[in-house]
Amino acid sequence: YVKRELEKGRAAVLLDSLDEVPLSKRELAYSLINDLADHYPKAKIIITCRVADYNRTLEGFYEVEIARLTESSVNRIIRAWFKKNPKKSRELISHLSIDRDVYSLTETPLLLSLLCIQYSNDLNIPNRKTELYSRCIDALLRLWDTSRGFRRDSTFSSLTDDRKVKLFSEVAFHFLCGSGGRYVFSK
């Protein structure tokens, strides 16, 4: 049934998080995706990947960057994140509606997820952005993958968390201070 629906173009294959495929297996993943696309040319194949880890174009695929989240999307995501505790979701939504500076961080799924992780751990969002950023960095380095039940295999796996923070600090300084404050860069 599935093969028939793929052949007719009435089914979609959704492959989430290409960036989470171990580096040693990425070429195999690209090859398998290309084989699937060749074998089922009418099928809809959607692949997601973080922009930072996306460094190869798949021939015959369209590239799309996800738009910022709307307020209703943000609220739906928060309610889904805390579905077992609706009170927490209401409290976080209320907090964000009051603190517009912090709310501005909810425009991307990653930052919104970090806010949800932060809130679920501390039941609080710090008032100072520097403290919030520090906690988000901590969540990214220590809790992001483990909260989803895996450990990422990447070029930077051998670095300690302190070394990663120093590396990220250098990159941030270079692009925000050393290059005229560019927020978008090619490398």
Backbone as ProteinMPNN parsed JSONL, in Angstrom:
{"seq_chain_A": "YVKRELEKGRAAVLLDSLDEVPLSKRELAYSLINDLADHYPKAKIIITCRVADYNRTLEGFYEVEIARLTESSVNRIIRAWFKKNPKKSRELISHLSIDRDVYSLTETPLLLSLLCIQYSNDLNIPNRKTELYSRCIDALLRLWDTSRGFRRDSTFSSLTDDRKVKLFSEVAFHFLCGSGGRYVFSK", "coords_chain_A": {"N_chain_A": [[0.82, -1.192, 0.0], [1.865, 1.307, 0.885], [4.049, 1.638, -0.859], [2.674, 1.799, -3.297], [1.177, 4.149, -2.902], [3.253, 5.993, -2.643], [4.389, 5.779, -5.188], [2.319, 6.851, -6.728], [2.358, 9.417, -5.894], [0.845, 10.23, -3.755], [1.56, 10.159, -1.162], [3.677, 11.175, 1.552], [7.052, 11.485, 2.635], [8.553, 12.128, 5.597], [11.438, 13.352, 6.898], [13.026, 14.077, 9.675], [15.419, 16.275, 11.12], [18.089, 16.07, 9.858], [20.559, 16.951, 10.612], [21.056, 15.551, 12.919], [21.968, 13.101, 12.27], [24.707, 10.988, 12.658], [27.999, 12.206, 11.877], [29.625, 10.349, 10.6], [27.814, 8.844, 9.218], [26.481, 10.446, 7.438], [26.966, 10.727, 4.62], [25.985, 8.286, 3.704], [23.311, 8.654, 4.429], [22.586, 10.8, 2.714], [22.89, 9.488, 0.271], [20.951, 7.439, 0.492], [18.642, 8.998, 0.634], [18.682, 10.234, -1.88], [18.416, 7.92, -3.48], [15.837, 7.084, -2.708], [14.335, 9.273, -3.626], [14.84, 9.033, -6.372], [13.704, 6.545, -6.902], [11.028, 6.928, -6.251], [9.769, 9.212, -7.831], [7.468, 10.838, -7.829], [6.738, 11.101, -5.245], [6.378, 13.027, -2.253], [8.938, 14.411, -0.501], [10.182, 15.478, 2.478], [12.653, 17.093, 4.239], [14.24, 17.992, 7.232], [16.605, 20.25, 8.683], [18.956, 21.859, 10.738], [19.963, 25.174, 10.043], [22.634, 25.853, 10.542], [23.965, 23.424, 10.352], [23.635, 22.686, 7.782], [25.083, 21.959, 4.889], [25.152, 21.03, 2.345], [23.691, 20.626, -0.817], [20.804, 18.979, -1.916], [20.154, 17.544, -4.909], [17.413, 18.427, -6.957], [15.696, 19.056, -4.918], [13.767, 21.502, -3.173], [14.814, 24.343, -1.332], [13.918, 25.65, 1.766], [13.501, 28.13, 4.185], [12.397, 28.278, 7.487], [9.819, 30.422, 8.599], [9.457, 33.032, 11.092], [7.888, 32.287, 14.229], [4.41, 32.728, 14.867], [2.342, 34.517, 17.272], [0.129, 32.936, 18.055], [1.051, 30.437, 17.288], [3.269, 30.173, 18.965], [1.965, 30.051, 21.456], [0.478, 27.67, 21.129], [2.58, 25.808, 20.891], [3.799, 26.051, 23.407], [1.67, 25.174, 25.034], [1.54, 22.515, 24.123], [4.07, 21.621, 24.878], [3.885, 21.627, 27.639], [1.797, 19.834, 28.122], [1.023, 17.982, 30.053], [0.857, 19.507, 32.241], [-1.063, 21.912, 32.391], [-1.272, 24.259, 33.891], [1.34, 25.23, 34.16], [1.851, 25.925, 31.5], [0.01, 28.013, 31.097], [1.022, 29.854, 32.953], [3.591, 30.397, 31.895], [2.923, 31.454, 29.358], [1.528, 33.711, 30.218], [3.585, 35.08, 31.557], [5.282, 35.631, 29.387], [3.637, 37.31, 27.901], [3.689, 39.594, 29.358], [6.404, 40.292, 29.622], [7.888, 41.614, 27.133], [10.44, 41.785, 26.057], [11.625, 39.29, 26.589], [9.732, 37.779, 25.281], [10.335, 38.306, 22.633], [12.238, 36.45, 22.062], [10.955, 34.174, 21.326], [10.531, 33.652, 18.685], [11.699, 31.699, 17.137], [11.701, 28.138, 16.81], [13.789, 26.802, 18.211], [14.771, 28.649, 20.186], [12.402, 29.084, 21.588], [11.946, 26.498, 22.539], [14.152, 26.303, 24.254], [13.445, 28.229, 26.141], [11.198, 26.968, 27.194], [12.394, 24.661, 28.287], [14.008, 25.912, 30.209], [12.005, 27.099, 31.813], [10.618, 24.832, 32.676], [12.525, 23.628, 34.257], [13.195, 25.543, 36.255], [10.864, 26.911, 36.888], [10.688, 29.565, 36.331], [11.543, 32.538, 34.576], [14.407, 34.295, 34.09], [14.725, 37.817, 34.863], [16.722, 39.449, 33.897], [18.295, 39.686, 30.774], [20.893, 38.78, 30.293], [21.305, 36.807, 32.228], [19.3, 35.029, 31.472], [20.201, 34.339, 28.872], [22.571, 33.072, 29.584], [21.571, 30.839, 30.969], [20.157, 29.645, 28.869], [22.256, 28.983, 27.161], [23.502, 27.109, 28.78], [21.456, 25.188, 28.804], [21.446, 24.481, 26.092], [24.009, 23.36, 25.829], [24.044, 21.289, 27.742], [21.472, 20.147, 28.235], [19.816, 19.997, 25.969], [20.054, 17.846, 23.918], [20.011, 15.62, 25.65], [17.562, 15.943, 26.895], [15.951, 15.029, 24.951], [16.687, 12.47, 24.683], [19.133, 11.523, 23.465], [22.593, 11.583, 22.39], [24.519, 13.825, 20.616], [26.643, 13.232, 17.824], [29.279, 14.961, 16.779], [31.571, 17.239, 15.165], [32.474, 18.706, 17.264], [32.274, 17.213, 19.543], [34.319, 16.326, 21.226], [35.122, 18.53, 22.634], [35.16, 20.286, 25.751], [32.432, 21.613, 27.735], [33.088, 24.166, 28.679], [35.104, 24.927, 26.865], [33.589, 24.985, 24.528], [31.88, 27.136, 25.095], [33.78, 29.21, 25.165], [34.637, 29.124, 22.485], [32.196, 29.727, 21.122], [31.846, 32.294, 22.166], [34.006, 33.692, 21.034], [33.323, 33.517, 18.293], [30.863, 34.883, 18.317], [31.732, 37.43, 19.184], [33.459, 38.133, 17.072], [31.698, 38.281, 14.827], [29.653, 40.038, 15.68], [30.916, 42.269, 16.721], [33.429, 42.641, 15.52], [32.902, 42.742, 12.798], [31.279, 44.791, 11.977], [28.762, 44.393, 13.105], [27.155, 42.415, 11.863], [24.388, 40.266, 11.474], [23.767, 38.19, 9.914], [25.657, 35.87, 8.258], [27.939, 34.375, 5.918], [29.546, 32.164, 6.459]], "CA_chain_A": [[0.0, 0.0, 0.0], [2.722, 2.484, 0.993], [4.787, 1.757, -2.133], [1.713, 2.242, -4.316], [0.854, 5.557, -2.643], [4.451, 6.765, -2.983], [4.502, 5.778, -6.656], [1.283, 7.724, -7.28], [2.549, 10.77, -5.381], [-0.205, 10.529, -2.771], [2.109, 9.967, 0.182], [4.853, 12.001, 1.834], [8.062, 10.949, 3.546], [9.066, 13.22, 6.42], [12.702, 12.992, 7.54], [13.322, 15.193, 10.565], [16.708, 16.449, 11.79], [19.241, 15.513, 9.15], [21.737, 17.337, 11.389], [21.264, 14.625, 14.03], [22.605, 11.889, 11.75], [26.145, 11.072, 12.965], [28.818, 12.627, 10.742], [30.143, 9.168, 9.898], [26.723, 8.222, 8.451], [25.788, 11.459, 6.628], [27.037, 10.414, 3.185], [25.032, 7.194, 3.49], [21.965, 9.247, 4.497], [22.369, 11.516, 1.445], [22.743, 8.478, -0.784], [19.647, 6.792, 0.661], [17.611, 9.982, 0.281], [18.693, 10.344, -3.348], [17.842, 6.676, -4.015], [14.398, 7.138, -2.459], [13.772, 10.263, -4.553], [14.912, 8.471, -7.727], [12.789, 5.404, -6.999], [9.653, 7.432, -6.143], [9.868, 10.612, -8.266], [6.24, 11.595, -7.558], [6.548, 11.208, -3.793], [6.784, 14.26, -1.587], [9.945, 14.109, 0.52], [10.51, 16.685, 3.235], [13.79, 16.843, 5.127], [14.567, 19.164, 8.038], [17.987, 20.343, 9.147], [19.305, 23.185, 11.231], [20.709, 25.937, 9.044], [24.066, 25.815, 10.856], [24.531, 22.131, 9.956], [23.252, 22.398, 6.405], [26.198, 22.369, 4.047], [25.125, 20.298, 1.087], [22.422, 20.72, -1.524], [20.3, 17.744, -2.515], [19.654, 17.875, -6.242], [16.0, 18.184, -7.177], [14.934, 19.461, -3.735], [13.651, 22.93, -2.903], [15.281, 24.75, -0.015], [12.995, 26.589, 2.395], [13.84, 28.482, 5.563], [11.163, 28.431, 8.254], [9.52, 31.788, 9.042], [9.309, 33.231, 12.533], [6.632, 31.795, 14.787], [3.393, 33.719, 15.235], [1.956, 34.436, 18.687], [-0.741, 31.772, 18.275], [1.908, 29.248, 17.195], [4.042, 30.128, 20.203], [1.076, 29.581, 22.532], [0.187, 26.246, 20.881], [3.787, 25.032, 21.205], [3.953, 26.041, 24.866], [0.648, 24.266, 25.587], [1.94, 21.145, 23.793], [5.261, 21.301, 25.674], [3.45, 21.388, 29.017], [0.453, 19.243, 28.04], [0.694, 17.278, 31.296], [0.722, 20.491, 33.302], [-1.614, 23.124, 31.771], [-1.029, 25.433, 34.736], [2.659, 25.747, 33.77], [1.765, 26.58, 30.19], [-0.682, 29.298, 31.296], [1.937, 30.758, 33.654], [4.638, 30.824, 30.971], [2.288, 32.338, 28.369], [1.254, 34.966, 30.917], [4.878, 35.745, 31.771], [5.761, 36.132, 28.102], [2.786, 38.412, 27.446], [4.069, 40.78, 30.129], [7.805, 40.609, 29.35], [8.021, 41.614, 25.668], [11.842, 41.518, 25.687], [11.8, 37.831, 26.566], [8.84, 37.255, 24.246], [10.999, 38.423, 21.331], [13.069, 35.258, 21.876], [10.109, 33.021, 21.002], [10.239, 33.65, 17.257], [12.219, 30.486, 16.503], [11.418, 26.944, 17.611], [14.898, 26.479, 19.104], [14.763, 29.524, 21.359], [11.183, 28.799, 22.355], [12.197, 25.244, 23.265], [15.071, 26.598, 25.354], [12.659, 28.901, 27.183], [10.365, 25.947, 27.842], [13.292, 23.853, 29.129], [14.356, 26.772, 31.341], [10.849, 27.25, 32.686], [10.284, 23.544, 33.293], [13.539, 23.328, 35.276], [13.246, 26.524, 37.34], [9.558, 27.56, 37.062], [10.957, 30.99, 36.314], [12.359, 33.082, 33.5], [15.132, 35.425, 34.69], [14.379, 39.148, 34.363], [17.86, 39.987, 33.142], [18.56, 38.9, 29.57], [22.194, 38.116, 30.385], [21.096, 35.581, 33.002], [18.51, 34.133, 30.621], [21.092, 33.815, 27.833], [23.489, 32.132, 30.234], [20.827, 29.598, 31.22], [19.866, 29.027, 27.563], [23.505, 28.357, 26.705], [23.646, 25.909, 29.595], [20.478, 24.211, 28.3], [21.927, 23.99, 24.792], [25.206, 22.525, 25.992], [23.895, 20.152, 28.632], [20.148, 19.552, 28.359], [19.05, 19.929, 24.718], [20.004, 16.492, 23.379], [19.633, 14.647, 26.669], [16.123, 16.059, 27.165], [15.281, 14.305, 23.879], [17.093, 11.079, 24.778], [20.28, 11.064, 22.7], [23.816, 12.391, 22.452], [24.91, 14.171, 19.245], [28.003, 12.961, 17.369], [29.64, 16.057, 15.885], [32.969, 17.64, 15.14], [32.805, 19.362, 18.524], [31.951, 16.32, 20.662], [35.448, 16.149, 22.146], [35.348, 19.753, 23.399], [34.427, 20.429, 27.014], [31.429, 22.673, 27.674], [33.779, 25.449, 28.846], [35.772, 25.242, 25.59], [32.542, 25.357, 23.572], [31.448, 28.495, 25.434], [34.834, 30.122, 24.701], [34.567, 29.14, 21.022], [31.007, 30.489, 20.743], [32.084, 33.695, 22.526], [34.885, 34.251, 19.997], [32.546, 33.648, 17.055], [29.903, 35.968, 18.533], [32.465, 38.697, 19.2], [33.954, 38.41, 15.718], [30.643, 38.675, 13.9], [28.83, 41.141, 16.157], [31.721, 43.455, 17.014], [34.556, 42.775, 14.6], [32.517, 42.814, 11.387], [30.245, 45.803, 11.778], [27.468, 44.012, 13.664], [26.327, 41.608, 10.963], [23.656, 39.183, 12.117], [23.714, 37.113, 8.945], [26.97, 35.726, 7.662], [27.961, 33.259, 4.968], [30.319, 31.022, 6.934]], "C_chain_A": [[0.869, 1.264, 0.0], [3.496, 2.702, -0.312], [3.876, 2.313, -3.225], [1.39, 3.728, -4.14], [2.047, 6.466, -2.954], [4.614, 6.877, -4.499], [3.505, 6.739, -7.293], [1.439, 9.177, -6.805], [1.512, 11.187, -4.376], [0.258, 10.297, -1.332], [3.354, 10.844, 0.326], [5.774, 11.255, 2.79], [8.646, 12.148, 4.279], [10.304, 12.737, 7.166], [13.156, 14.192, 8.373], [14.762, 15.125, 11.05], [17.867, 15.739, 11.104], [20.529, 15.82, 9.902], [22.022, 16.388, 12.556], [21.81, 13.269, 13.573], [24.093, 12.012, 12.064], [26.949, 11.415, 11.706], [29.313, 11.442, 9.921], [29.092, 8.501, 9.018], [26.041, 9.201, 7.491], [25.814, 11.14, 5.137], [26.073, 9.288, 2.833], [23.606, 7.742, 3.503], [21.644, 9.994, 3.205], [22.111, 10.538, 0.306], [21.372, 7.804, -0.719], [18.498, 7.736, 0.284], [17.532, 10.13, -1.239], [18.09, 9.107, -3.997], [16.323, 6.668, -3.86], [13.721, 8.098, -3.442], [13.785, 9.747, -5.993], [13.879, 7.37, -7.929], [11.319, 5.841, -6.978], [9.626, 8.912, -6.546], [8.616, 11.452, -7.998], [6.008, 11.819, -6.064], [7.024, 12.565, -3.282], [7.739, 13.866, -0.465], [10.346, 15.419, 1.175], [11.585, 16.323, 4.249], [14.053, 18.11, 5.92], [16.009, 19.086, 8.503], [18.202, 21.744, 9.682], [20.174, 23.878, 10.194], [22.212, 25.817, 9.275], [24.726, 24.511, 10.407], [24.245, 21.78, 8.506], [24.351, 22.883, 5.47], [26.233, 21.641, 2.701], [23.731, 20.396, 0.476], [22.057, 19.351, -2.08], [19.647, 18.102, -3.844], [18.178, 17.509, -6.372], [15.116, 18.563, -6.0], [14.872, 20.984, -3.666], [14.178, 23.195, -1.503], [14.353, 25.825, 0.529], [13.491, 26.865, 3.806], [12.545, 28.801, 6.293], [11.02, 29.871, 8.749], [9.417, 31.836, 10.565], [7.94, 32.739, 12.991], [5.685, 32.953, 15.099], [3.05, 33.544, 16.715], [1.067, 33.216, 18.951], [0.059, 30.475, 18.178], [2.73, 29.073, 18.463], [3.193, 29.555, 21.323], [0.727, 28.107, 22.359], [1.38, 25.37, 21.25], [3.979, 24.945, 22.712], [2.929, 25.099, 25.495], [0.993, 22.804, 25.297], [3.132, 20.709, 24.646], [4.859, 20.913, 27.099], [2.071, 20.728, 29.051], [0.054, 18.493, 29.303], [0.526, 18.24, 32.468], [0.234, 21.823, 32.705], [-1.377, 24.398, 32.58], [0.314, 26.071, 34.37], [2.584, 26.48, 32.435], [1.082, 27.938, 30.317], [0.25, 30.315, 31.961], [3.023, 31.283, 32.714], [4.072, 31.773, 29.909], [2.013, 33.701, 28.99], [2.543, 35.757, 31.125], [5.38, 36.378, 30.481], [4.928, 37.303, 27.588], [3.129, 39.719, 28.166], [5.477, 41.24, 29.762], [8.078, 40.514, 27.853], [9.471, 41.4, 25.228], [12.098, 40.026, 25.595], [10.929, 37.229, 25.472], [9.5, 37.3, 22.871], [11.891, 37.212, 21.042], [12.261, 34.037, 21.44], [9.857, 32.864, 19.505], [10.78, 32.43, 16.517], [11.943, 29.287, 17.404], [12.535, 26.602, 18.606], [14.868, 27.336, 20.356], [13.523, 29.307, 22.216], [11.36, 27.508, 23.157], [13.129, 25.469, 24.447], [14.352, 27.322, 26.492], [11.785, 27.901, 27.928], [11.205, 25.052, 28.747], [13.644, 24.637, 30.386], [13.198, 26.859, 32.321], [10.501, 25.937, 33.385], [11.277, 23.177, 34.393], [13.441, 24.248, 36.484], [11.907, 27.159, 37.697], [9.696, 29.074, 37.082], [11.74, 31.326, 35.053], [13.08, 34.28, 34.103], [14.739, 36.761, 34.058], [15.501, 39.735, 33.518], [18.17, 39.082, 31.956], [19.903, 38.166, 29.66], [22.083, 36.798, 31.15], [20.314, 34.557, 32.183], [19.386, 33.516, 29.538], [22.052, 32.786, 28.417], [22.802, 30.788, 30.491], [20.459, 28.883, 29.922], [21.104, 28.342, 27.001], [23.731, 27.062, 27.469], [22.693, 24.812, 29.11], [20.937, 23.633, 26.97], [23.082, 23.006, 24.963], [24.944, 21.238, 26.765], [22.555, 19.428, 28.533], [19.444, 19.289, 27.035], [18.94, 18.497, 24.205], [19.517, 15.49, 24.417], [18.154, 14.735, 27.02], [15.319, 15.316, 26.101], [15.818, 12.876, 23.759], [18.222, 10.622, 23.872], [21.455, 12.009, 22.889], [24.3, 12.595, 21.026], [26.382, 13.827, 18.987], [28.36, 14.07, 16.382], [31.132, 16.312, 15.969], [33.412, 18.16, 16.499], [32.563, 18.484, 19.749], [33.077, 16.216, 21.683], [35.74, 17.402, 22.972], [34.555, 19.731, 24.699], [33.409, 21.552, 26.845], [32.081, 24.051, 27.812], [34.474, 25.874, 27.562], [34.748, 25.648, 24.535], [32.063, 26.778, 23.837], [32.5, 29.501, 24.953], [34.82, 30.245, 23.175], [33.375, 29.975, 20.55], [31.19, 31.975, 21.047], [32.956, 34.374, 21.481], [34.123, 34.482, 18.698], [31.564, 34.813, 17.187], [30.6, 37.324, 18.51], [32.899, 39.08, 17.791], [32.841, 38.94, 14.818], [29.807, 39.862, 14.382], [29.628, 42.414, 16.411], [32.801, 43.699, 15.956], [34.168, 42.927, 13.144], [31.358, 43.778, 11.16], [28.864, 45.387, 12.247], [26.572, 43.23, 12.723], [25.659, 40.484, 11.749], [23.512, 37.99, 11.197], [25.079, 37.043, 8.304], [27.044, 34.424, 6.883], [28.7, 32.031, 5.467], [30.132, 30.856, 8.422]], "O_chain_A": [[0.638, 2.181, -0.789], [3.583, 3.827, -0.805], [4.273, 3.197, -3.985], [1.336, 4.475, -5.117], [1.874, 7.573, -3.465], [4.938, 7.943, -5.021], [3.819, 7.376, -8.298], [0.723, 10.061, -7.273], [1.311, 12.381, -4.157], [-0.553, 10.247, -0.407], [3.994, 11.202, -0.662], [5.321, 10.492, 3.643], [9.171, 13.072, 3.657], [10.222, 11.813, 7.975], [13.614, 15.198, 7.83], [15.269, 14.046, 11.355], [18.542, 14.906, 11.708], [21.484, 15.046, 9.843], [23.115, 16.419, 13.122], [22.081, 12.396, 14.397], [24.692, 13.046, 11.766], [26.618, 10.968, 10.608], [29.408, 11.521, 8.696], [29.431, 7.682, 8.163], [25.104, 8.812, 6.794], [24.794, 11.268, 4.46], [25.421, 9.326, 1.79], [22.781, 7.341, 2.681], [20.552, 9.842, 2.657], [21.22, 10.746, -0.517], [20.714, 7.619, -1.742], [17.506, 7.314, -0.312], [16.442, 10.148, -1.812], [17.333, 9.223, -4.961], [15.606, 6.285, -4.785], [12.677, 7.786, -4.015], [12.846, 9.997, -6.749], [13.257, 7.272, -8.986], [10.469, 5.209, -7.605], [9.474, 9.778, -5.684], [8.71, 12.678, -7.946], [5.173, 12.637, -5.675], [7.956, 13.16, -3.823], [7.385, 13.08, 0.414], [10.793, 16.351, 0.508], [11.441, 15.371, 5.016], [14.088, 19.199, 5.346], [16.563, 18.002, 8.691], [17.679, 22.71, 9.127], [21.013, 23.25, 9.549], [22.98, 25.694, 8.321], [25.921, 24.495, 10.112], [24.582, 20.686, 8.054], [24.526, 24.087, 5.283], [27.252, 21.653, 2.011], [22.723, 20.264, 1.17], [22.899, 18.653, -2.645], [18.693, 18.879, -3.884], [17.749, 16.433, -5.956], [13.897, 18.405, -6.075], [15.818, 21.67, -4.056], [14.01, 22.376, -0.6], [14.039, 26.794, -0.163], [13.856, 25.943, 4.535], [11.692, 29.516, 5.767], [11.974, 30.463, 9.254], [9.305, 30.805, 11.229], [6.967, 32.773, 12.239], [6.114, 34.02, 15.539], [3.421, 32.546, 17.333], [1.237, 32.536, 19.963], [-0.22, 29.519, 18.902], [2.872, 27.962, 18.973], [3.64, 28.675, 22.058], [0.683, 27.366, 23.342], [1.212, 24.31, 21.853], [4.29, 23.876, 23.236], [3.266, 24.316, 26.383], [0.762, 21.94, 26.144], [3.195, 19.562, 25.087], [5.422, 19.989, 27.685], [1.262, 21.039, 29.925], [-1.136, 18.377, 29.597], [0.106, 17.84, 33.554], [1.024, 22.751, 32.534], [-1.291, 25.489, 32.016], [0.422, 27.294, 34.279], [3.191, 27.538, 32.268], [1.527, 28.912, 29.709], [0.271, 31.488, 31.586], [3.34, 32.472, 32.731], [4.69, 32.792, 29.601], [2.242, 34.732, 28.356], [2.58, 36.966, 30.894], [5.847, 37.517, 30.477], [5.453, 38.19, 26.916], [2.887, 40.808, 27.646], [5.72, 42.436, 29.609], [8.459, 39.453, 27.358], [9.708, 40.885, 24.136], [12.714, 39.55, 24.641], [11.338, 36.277, 24.807], [9.252, 36.431, 22.035], [12.258, 36.979, 19.89], [12.834, 32.973, 21.208], [9.05, 32.027, 19.101], [10.366, 32.156, 15.391], [11.951, 29.413, 18.628], [12.255, 26.161, 19.721], [14.932, 26.813, 21.468], [13.602, 29.344, 23.444], [10.968, 27.44, 24.322], [12.928, 24.897, 25.518], [14.618, 27.062, 27.666], [11.648, 27.977, 29.149], [10.781, 24.718, 29.854], [13.59, 24.103, 31.494], [13.39, 26.71, 33.527], [10.131, 25.938, 34.559], [10.918, 22.493, 35.351], [13.587, 23.794, 37.619], [11.811, 27.871, 38.697], [8.936, 29.777, 37.749], [12.497, 30.506, 34.534], [12.424, 35.203, 34.586], [14.454, 36.827, 32.862], [15.25, 40.438, 32.539], [18.294, 37.867, 32.107], [20.033, 37.051, 29.155], [22.689, 35.797, 30.77], [20.627, 33.366, 32.199], [19.327, 32.309, 29.306], [22.31, 31.749, 27.805], [23.386, 29.73, 30.256], [20.448, 27.653, 29.875], [21.017, 27.253, 26.435], [24.104, 26.043, 26.888], [23.079, 23.647, 29.016], [20.829, 22.427, 26.746], [23.12, 21.956, 24.321], [25.553, 20.208, 26.478], [22.502, 18.214, 28.728], [18.557, 18.437, 26.976], [17.829, 17.983, 24.07], [18.709, 14.613, 24.11], [17.546, 13.734, 27.399], [14.147, 15.004, 26.312], [15.446, 12.151, 22.836], [18.28, 9.441, 23.531], [21.325, 13.087, 23.469], [24.475, 11.62, 20.295], [27.249, 14.095, 19.819], [27.816, 14.121, 15.279], [31.851, 15.68, 16.743], [34.589, 18.068, 16.849], [32.642, 18.967, 20.879], [32.821, 16.037, 22.874], [36.527, 17.343, 23.916], [33.432, 19.23, 24.75], [33.513, 22.353, 25.916], [31.675, 24.998, 27.14], [34.441, 27.051, 27.201], [35.002, 26.55, 23.737], [31.862, 27.545, 22.896], [32.146, 30.537, 24.39], [34.974, 31.341, 22.636], [33.524, 30.833, 19.68], [30.741, 32.824, 20.277], [32.681, 35.506, 21.083], [34.266, 35.533, 18.073], [31.445, 35.634, 16.277], [30.11, 38.263, 17.883], [32.724, 40.223, 17.37], [33.026, 39.94, 14.125], [29.299, 40.621, 13.557], [29.085, 43.515, 16.328], [33.045, 44.838, 15.557], [35.031, 43.217, 12.316], [30.553, 43.587, 10.248], [27.875, 45.983, 11.82], [25.35, 43.369, 12.779], [26.289, 39.834, 12.583], [23.172, 36.895, 11.646], [25.604, 38.06, 7.85], [26.299, 33.483, 7.157], [28.49, 30.941, 4.934], [30.705, 29.944, 9.018]]}, "name": "protein", "num_of_chains": 1, "seq": "YVKRELEKGRAAVLLDSLDEVPLSKRELAYSLINDLADHYPKAKIIITCRVADYNRTLEGFYEVEIARLTESSVNRIIRAWFKKNPKKSRELISHLSIDRDVYSLTETPLLLSLLCIQYSNDLNIPNRKTELYSRCIDALLRLWDTSRGFRRDSTFSSLTDDRKVKLFSEVAFHFLCGSGGRYVFSK"}
